[in-house]
mmCIF file of C-alpha atoms in Angstrom:
data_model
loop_
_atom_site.group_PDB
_atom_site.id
_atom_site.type_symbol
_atom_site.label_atom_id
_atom_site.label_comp_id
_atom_site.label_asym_id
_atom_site.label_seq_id
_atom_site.Cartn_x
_atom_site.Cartn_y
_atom_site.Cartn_z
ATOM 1 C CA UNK A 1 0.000 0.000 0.000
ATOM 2 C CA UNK A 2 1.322 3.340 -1.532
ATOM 3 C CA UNK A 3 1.217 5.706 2.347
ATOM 4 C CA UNK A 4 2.182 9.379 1.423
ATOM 5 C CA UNK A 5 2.843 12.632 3.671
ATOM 6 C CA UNK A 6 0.090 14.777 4.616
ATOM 7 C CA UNK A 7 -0.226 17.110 2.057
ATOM 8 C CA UNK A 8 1.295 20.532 2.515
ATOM 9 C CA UNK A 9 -1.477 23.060 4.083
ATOM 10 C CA UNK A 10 -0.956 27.350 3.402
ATOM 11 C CA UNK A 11 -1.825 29.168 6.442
ATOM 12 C CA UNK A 12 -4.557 30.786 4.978
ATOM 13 C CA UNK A 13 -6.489 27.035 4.710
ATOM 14 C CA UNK A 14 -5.334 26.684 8.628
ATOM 15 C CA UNK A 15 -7.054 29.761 9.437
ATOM 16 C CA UNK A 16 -9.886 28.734 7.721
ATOM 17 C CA UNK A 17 -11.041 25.432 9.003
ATOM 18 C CA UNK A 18 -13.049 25.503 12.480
ATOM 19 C CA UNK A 19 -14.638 22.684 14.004
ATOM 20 C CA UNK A 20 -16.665 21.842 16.696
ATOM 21 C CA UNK A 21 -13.709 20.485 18.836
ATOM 22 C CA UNK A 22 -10.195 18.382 18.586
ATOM 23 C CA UNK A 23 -8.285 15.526 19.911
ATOM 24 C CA UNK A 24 -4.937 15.672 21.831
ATOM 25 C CA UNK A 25 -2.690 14.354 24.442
ATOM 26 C CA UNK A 26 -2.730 15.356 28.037
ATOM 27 C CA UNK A 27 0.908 16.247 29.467
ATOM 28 C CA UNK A 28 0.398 17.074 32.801
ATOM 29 C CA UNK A 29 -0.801 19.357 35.470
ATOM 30 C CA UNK A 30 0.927 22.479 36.435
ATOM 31 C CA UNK A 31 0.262 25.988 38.453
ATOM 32 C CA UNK A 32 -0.802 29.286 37.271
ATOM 33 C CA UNK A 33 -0.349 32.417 39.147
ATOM 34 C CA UNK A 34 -2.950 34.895 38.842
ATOM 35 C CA UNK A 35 -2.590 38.716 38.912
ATOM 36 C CA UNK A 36 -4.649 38.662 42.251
ATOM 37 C CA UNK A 37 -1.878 35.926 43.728
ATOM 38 C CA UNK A 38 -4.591 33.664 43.615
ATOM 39 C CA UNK A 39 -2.495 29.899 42.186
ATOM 40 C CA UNK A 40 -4.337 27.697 40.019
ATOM 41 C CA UNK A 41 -4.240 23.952 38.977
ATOM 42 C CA UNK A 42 -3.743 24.173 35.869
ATOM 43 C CA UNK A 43 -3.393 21.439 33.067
ATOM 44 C CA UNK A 44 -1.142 20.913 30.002
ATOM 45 C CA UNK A 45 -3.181 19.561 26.961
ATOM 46 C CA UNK A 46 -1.221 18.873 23.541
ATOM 47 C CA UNK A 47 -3.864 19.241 20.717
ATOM 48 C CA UNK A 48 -2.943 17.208 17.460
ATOM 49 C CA UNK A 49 -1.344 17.152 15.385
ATOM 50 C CA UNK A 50 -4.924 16.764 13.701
ATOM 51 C CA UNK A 51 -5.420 16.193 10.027
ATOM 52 C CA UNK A 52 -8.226 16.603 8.335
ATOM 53 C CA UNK A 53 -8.858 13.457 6.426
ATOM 54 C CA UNK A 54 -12.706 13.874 4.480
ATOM 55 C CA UNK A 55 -15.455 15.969 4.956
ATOM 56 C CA UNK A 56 -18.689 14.949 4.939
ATOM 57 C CA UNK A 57 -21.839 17.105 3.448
ATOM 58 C CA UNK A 58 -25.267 16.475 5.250
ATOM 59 C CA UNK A 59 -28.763 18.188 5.066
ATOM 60 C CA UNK A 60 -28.495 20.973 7.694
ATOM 61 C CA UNK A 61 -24.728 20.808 8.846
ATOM 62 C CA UNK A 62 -21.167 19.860 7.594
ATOM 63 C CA UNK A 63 -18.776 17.653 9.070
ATOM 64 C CA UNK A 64 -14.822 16.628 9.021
ATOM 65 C CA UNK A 65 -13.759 13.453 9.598
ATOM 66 C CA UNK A 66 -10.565 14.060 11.546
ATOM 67 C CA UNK A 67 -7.411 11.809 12.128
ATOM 68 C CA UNK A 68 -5.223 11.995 15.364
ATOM 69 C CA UNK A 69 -1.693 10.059 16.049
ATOM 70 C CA UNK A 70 0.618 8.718 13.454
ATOM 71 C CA UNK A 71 0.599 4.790 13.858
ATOM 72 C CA UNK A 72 2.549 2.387 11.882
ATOM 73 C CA UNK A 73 1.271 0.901 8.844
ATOM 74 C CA UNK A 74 1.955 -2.519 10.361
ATOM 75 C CA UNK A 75 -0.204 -2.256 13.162
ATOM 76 C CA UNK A 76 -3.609 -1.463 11.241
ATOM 77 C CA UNK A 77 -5.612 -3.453 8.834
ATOM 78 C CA UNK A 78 -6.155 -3.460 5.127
ATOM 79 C CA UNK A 79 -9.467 -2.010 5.377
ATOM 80 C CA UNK A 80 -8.086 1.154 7.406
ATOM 81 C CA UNK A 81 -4.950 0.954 5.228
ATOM 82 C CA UNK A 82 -6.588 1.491 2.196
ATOM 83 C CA UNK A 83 -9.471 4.009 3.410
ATOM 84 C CA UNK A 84 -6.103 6.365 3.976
ATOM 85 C CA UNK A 85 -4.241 5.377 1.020
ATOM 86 C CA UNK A 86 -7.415 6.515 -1.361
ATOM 87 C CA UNK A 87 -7.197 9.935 0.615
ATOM 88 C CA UNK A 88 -3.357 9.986 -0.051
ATOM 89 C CA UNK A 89 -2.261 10.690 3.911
ATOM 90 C CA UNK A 90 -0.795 8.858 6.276
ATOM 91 C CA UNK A 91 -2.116 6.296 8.459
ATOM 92 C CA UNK A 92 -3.402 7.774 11.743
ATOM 93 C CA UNK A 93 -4.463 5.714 14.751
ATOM 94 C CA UNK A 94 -7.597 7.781 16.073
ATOM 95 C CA UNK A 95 -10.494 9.447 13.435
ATOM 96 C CA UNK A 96 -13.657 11.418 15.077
ATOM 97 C CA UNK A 97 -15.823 13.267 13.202
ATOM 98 C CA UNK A 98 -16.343 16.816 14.174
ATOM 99 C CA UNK A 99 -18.863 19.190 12.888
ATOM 100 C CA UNK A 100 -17.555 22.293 10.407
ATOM 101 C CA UNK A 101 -18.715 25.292 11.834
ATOM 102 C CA UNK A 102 -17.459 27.341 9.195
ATOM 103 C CA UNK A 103 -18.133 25.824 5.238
ATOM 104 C CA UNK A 104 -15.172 25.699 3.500
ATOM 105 C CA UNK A 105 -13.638 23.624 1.575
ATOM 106 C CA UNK A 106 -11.073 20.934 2.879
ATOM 107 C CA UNK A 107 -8.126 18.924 1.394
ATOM 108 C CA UNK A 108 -7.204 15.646 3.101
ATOM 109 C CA UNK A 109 -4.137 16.178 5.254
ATOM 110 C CA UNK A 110 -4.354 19.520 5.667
ATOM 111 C CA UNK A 111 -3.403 20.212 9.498
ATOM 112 C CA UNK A 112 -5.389 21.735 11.976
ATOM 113 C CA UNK A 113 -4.513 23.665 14.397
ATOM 114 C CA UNK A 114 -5.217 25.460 18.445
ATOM 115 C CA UNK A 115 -6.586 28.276 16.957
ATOM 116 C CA UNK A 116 -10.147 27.044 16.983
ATOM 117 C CA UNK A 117 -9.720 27.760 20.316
ATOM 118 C CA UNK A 118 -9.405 31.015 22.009
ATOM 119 C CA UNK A 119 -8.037 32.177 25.600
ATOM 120 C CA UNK A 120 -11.114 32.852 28.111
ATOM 121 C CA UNK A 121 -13.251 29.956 26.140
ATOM 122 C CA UNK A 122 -14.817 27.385 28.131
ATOM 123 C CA UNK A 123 -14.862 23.826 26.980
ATOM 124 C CA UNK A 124 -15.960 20.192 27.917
ATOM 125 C CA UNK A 125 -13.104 17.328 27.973
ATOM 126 C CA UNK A 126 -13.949 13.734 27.491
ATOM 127 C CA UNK A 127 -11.143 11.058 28.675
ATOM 128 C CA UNK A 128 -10.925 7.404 30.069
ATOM 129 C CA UNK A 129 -10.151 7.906 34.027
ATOM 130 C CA UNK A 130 -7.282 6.302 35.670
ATOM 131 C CA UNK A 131 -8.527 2.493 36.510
ATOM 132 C CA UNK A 132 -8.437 1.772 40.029
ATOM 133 C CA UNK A 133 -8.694 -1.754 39.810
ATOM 134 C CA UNK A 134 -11.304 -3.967 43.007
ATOM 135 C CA UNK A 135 -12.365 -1.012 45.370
ATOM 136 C CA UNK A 136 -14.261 -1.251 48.507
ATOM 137 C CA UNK A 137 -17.394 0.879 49.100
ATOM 138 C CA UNK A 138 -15.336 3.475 50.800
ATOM 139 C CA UNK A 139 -13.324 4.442 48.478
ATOM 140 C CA UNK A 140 -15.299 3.874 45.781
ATOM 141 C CA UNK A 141 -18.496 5.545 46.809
ATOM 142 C CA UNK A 142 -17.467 7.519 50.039
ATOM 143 C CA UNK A 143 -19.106 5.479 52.267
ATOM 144 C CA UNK A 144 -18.444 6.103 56.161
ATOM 145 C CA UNK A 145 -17.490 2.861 57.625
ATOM 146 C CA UNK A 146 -18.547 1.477 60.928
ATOM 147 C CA UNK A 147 -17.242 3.278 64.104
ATOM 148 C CA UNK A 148 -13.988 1.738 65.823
ATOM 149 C CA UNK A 149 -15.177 1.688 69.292
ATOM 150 C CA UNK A 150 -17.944 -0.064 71.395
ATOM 151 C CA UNK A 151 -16.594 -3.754 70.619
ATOM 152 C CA UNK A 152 -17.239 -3.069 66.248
ATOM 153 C CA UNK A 153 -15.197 -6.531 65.345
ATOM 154 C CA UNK A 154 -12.474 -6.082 62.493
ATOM 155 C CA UNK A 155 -15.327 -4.964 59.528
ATOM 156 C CA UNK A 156 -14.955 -1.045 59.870
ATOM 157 C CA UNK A 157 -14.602 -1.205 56.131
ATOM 158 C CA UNK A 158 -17.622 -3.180 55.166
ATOM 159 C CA UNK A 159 -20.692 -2.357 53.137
ATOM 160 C CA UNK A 160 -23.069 -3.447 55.802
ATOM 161 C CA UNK A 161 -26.523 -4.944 55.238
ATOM 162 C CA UNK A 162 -27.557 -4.841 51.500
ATOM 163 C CA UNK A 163 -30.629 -6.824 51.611
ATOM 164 C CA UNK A 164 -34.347 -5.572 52.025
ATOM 165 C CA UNK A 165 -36.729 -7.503 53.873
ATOM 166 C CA UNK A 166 -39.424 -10.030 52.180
ATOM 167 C CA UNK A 167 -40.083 -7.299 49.614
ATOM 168 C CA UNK A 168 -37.964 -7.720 46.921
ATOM 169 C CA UNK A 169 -36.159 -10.476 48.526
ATOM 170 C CA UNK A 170 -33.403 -9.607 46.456
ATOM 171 C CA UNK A 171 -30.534 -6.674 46.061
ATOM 172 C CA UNK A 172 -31.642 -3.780 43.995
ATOM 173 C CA UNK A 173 -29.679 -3.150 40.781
ATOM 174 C CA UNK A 174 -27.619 -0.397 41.397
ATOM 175 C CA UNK A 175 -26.921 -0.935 44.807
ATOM 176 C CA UNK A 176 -23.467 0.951 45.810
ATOM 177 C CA UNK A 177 -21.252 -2.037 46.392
ATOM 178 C CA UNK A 178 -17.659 -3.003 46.194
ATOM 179 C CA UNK A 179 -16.160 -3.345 42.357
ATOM 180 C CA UNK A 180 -14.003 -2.422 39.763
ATOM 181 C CA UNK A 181 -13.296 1.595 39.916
ATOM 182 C CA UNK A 182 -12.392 4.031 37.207
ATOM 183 C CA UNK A 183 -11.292 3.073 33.555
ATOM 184 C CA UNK A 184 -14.613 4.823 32.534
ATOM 185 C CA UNK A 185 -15.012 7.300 29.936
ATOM 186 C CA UNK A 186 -15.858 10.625 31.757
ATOM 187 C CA UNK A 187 -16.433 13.848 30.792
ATOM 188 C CA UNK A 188 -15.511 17.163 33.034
ATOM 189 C CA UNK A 189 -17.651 20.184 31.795
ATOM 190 C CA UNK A 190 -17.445 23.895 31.675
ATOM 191 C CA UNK A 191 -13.380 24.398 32.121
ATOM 192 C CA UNK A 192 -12.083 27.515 30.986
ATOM 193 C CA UNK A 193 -9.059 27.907 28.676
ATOM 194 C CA UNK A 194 -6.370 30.213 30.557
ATOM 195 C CA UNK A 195 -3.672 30.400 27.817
ATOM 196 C CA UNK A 196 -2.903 29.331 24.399
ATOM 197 C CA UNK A 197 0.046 28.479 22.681
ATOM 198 C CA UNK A 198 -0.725 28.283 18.819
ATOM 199 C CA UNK A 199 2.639 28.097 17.712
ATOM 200 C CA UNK A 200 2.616 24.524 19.735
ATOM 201 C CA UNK A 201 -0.622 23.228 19.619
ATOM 202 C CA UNK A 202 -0.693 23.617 23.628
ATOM 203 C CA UNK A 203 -3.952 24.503 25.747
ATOM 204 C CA UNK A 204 -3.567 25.539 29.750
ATOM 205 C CA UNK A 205 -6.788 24.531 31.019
ATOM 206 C CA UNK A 206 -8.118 25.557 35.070
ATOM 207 C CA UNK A 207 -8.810 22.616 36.470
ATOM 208 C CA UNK A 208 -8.432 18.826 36.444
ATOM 209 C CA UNK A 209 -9.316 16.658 33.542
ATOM 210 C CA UNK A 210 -9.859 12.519 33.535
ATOM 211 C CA UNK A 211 -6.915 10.536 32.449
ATOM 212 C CA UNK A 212 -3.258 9.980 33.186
ATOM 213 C CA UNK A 213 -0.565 11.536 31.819
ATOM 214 C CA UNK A 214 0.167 10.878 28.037
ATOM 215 C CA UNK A 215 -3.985 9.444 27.678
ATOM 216 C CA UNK A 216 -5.690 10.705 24.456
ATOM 217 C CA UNK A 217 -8.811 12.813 25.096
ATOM 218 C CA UNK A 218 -11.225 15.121 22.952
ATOM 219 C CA UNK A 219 -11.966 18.729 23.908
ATOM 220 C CA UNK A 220 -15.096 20.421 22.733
ATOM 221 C CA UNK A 221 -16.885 23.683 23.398
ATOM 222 C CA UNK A 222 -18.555 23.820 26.565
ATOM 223 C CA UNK A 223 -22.586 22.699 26.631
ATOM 224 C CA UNK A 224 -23.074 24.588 29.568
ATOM 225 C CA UNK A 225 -21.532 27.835 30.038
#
C-alpha cells in the first residue's frame, strides 16, 4: 500500500477550518499564578497534530472526519490501510468526526490547528479515568465505615446490610457495592481555557481533567456555560 505525507497546508487554509472540537494528548498538570496571587491547577493539553482526512456534506450541517496520532502501517488493517491510502495521507491511529462550523472547503491532510480555540473559552473534555482496579465501598463511593469503638469486630470497612426484607427479597440493581473503579469514559464540563500556545498546539486549562498523563482525550466547546 502506496502511504504518502500529509499534504502541505498554506496558512490561509489553517485559518480557515473551524470545528466543533479536537483531539490531543494530556501532558500534565501544572500551576498558574494569577494577577490577584490567587495559584491555580492548571493542566497541560497537547492538541494534534490533527489532520483533516474527508469531509462529509449532510442536510443541515457539515462535518470533518478528523485523524489523530501517526501509527505504523503494520499495526492497522487493510481495510483502514486502504481508506487512507485513497485519501493519499498517512495512516493515523484515532479518526472522530467533528462538525464544520465554518463551510469551507477541505483537502485531506491539511493540518489543523489550536486556533479554533481562544483564551477565556470554556470547553468540555472527554477522557478514560485512571482504573483503580477492586475497590471497597469506601473508596469507591465515600461510604463512612462502621465506628472503631464499642466492641465493632475487624469490619470497619464493610458495606453493611444490603438486603431488604421479604419485599424484593433480592438486592436492587444499582446498589453501591464493592467493584471495579475508574477506567470509565468521563467527561468534566465547563473548564475555561487560561492560555494558548498556537505556535505549539498547547492549551492551559483551570482545572483537572480525567486521564493519566500521556492518555488521548477530545476537547469540545462547553454545553453549559
Amino acid at each position: 500500500t502506496n502511504i504518502e505525507e500529509p499534504l502541505e497546508t498554506t496558512e490561509e487554509q489553517l485559518d480557515s477550518i473551524k470545528l466543533s472540537g479536537l483531539m490531543g494528548t494530556k501532558l500534565g498538570m501544572t500551576q498558574s499564578i494569577m494577577e490577584d496571587g490567587r495559584v491555580i491547577p492548571t493542566t497541560l493539553i497537547q492538541l494534534g497534530p490533527c489532520y483533516a482526512l474527508e469531509k462529509k456534506e449532510k442536510k443541515n450541517k457539515n462535518s470533518v472526519k478528523v485523524g489523530f496520532l501517526d501509527v505504523k502501517p503494520t499495526s492497522l488493517n487493510k481495510p483502514k490501510l486502504s481508506y487512507f491510502s485513497k485519501l493519499n495521507v498517512k495512516p493515523v491511529k484515532h479518526v472522530k468526526e467533528f462538525d464544520l462550523l465554518v463551510d469551507v472547503e477541505t483537502k485531506p491532510g491539511t493540518v489543523i490547528k489550536a486556533d479554533i480555540f481562544k483564551e477565556g473559552d470554556i470547553a468540555d473534555v472527554t477522557a478514560d479515568s485512571k482504573g483503580k482496579g477492586f475497590a471497597g465501598v469506601i473508596k469507591r463511593h465515600n461510604f463512612a465505615g462502621l465506628r472503631h469503638t464499642h466492641g465493632t469486630p475487624q469490619n470497619q470497612r464493610s458495606a453493611g446490610s444490603i438486603g431488604a426484607c421479604a419485599y424484593p427479597g433480592r438486592v436492587w440493581k444499582g446498589k453501591k457495592m464493592s467493584g471495579h473503579m475508574g477506567n470509565e469514559r468521563k467527561t468534566v464540563q465547563s473548564l475555561k481555557i487560561g492560555d494558548l500556545d498556537v505556535a505549539n498546539n498547547v492549551l492551559y486549562i483551570k482545572g483537572a481533567v480525567p486521564g493519566f498523563n500521556g492518555s488521548e482525550l477530545k476537547i469540545k466547546p462547553a454545553l453549559k456555560k
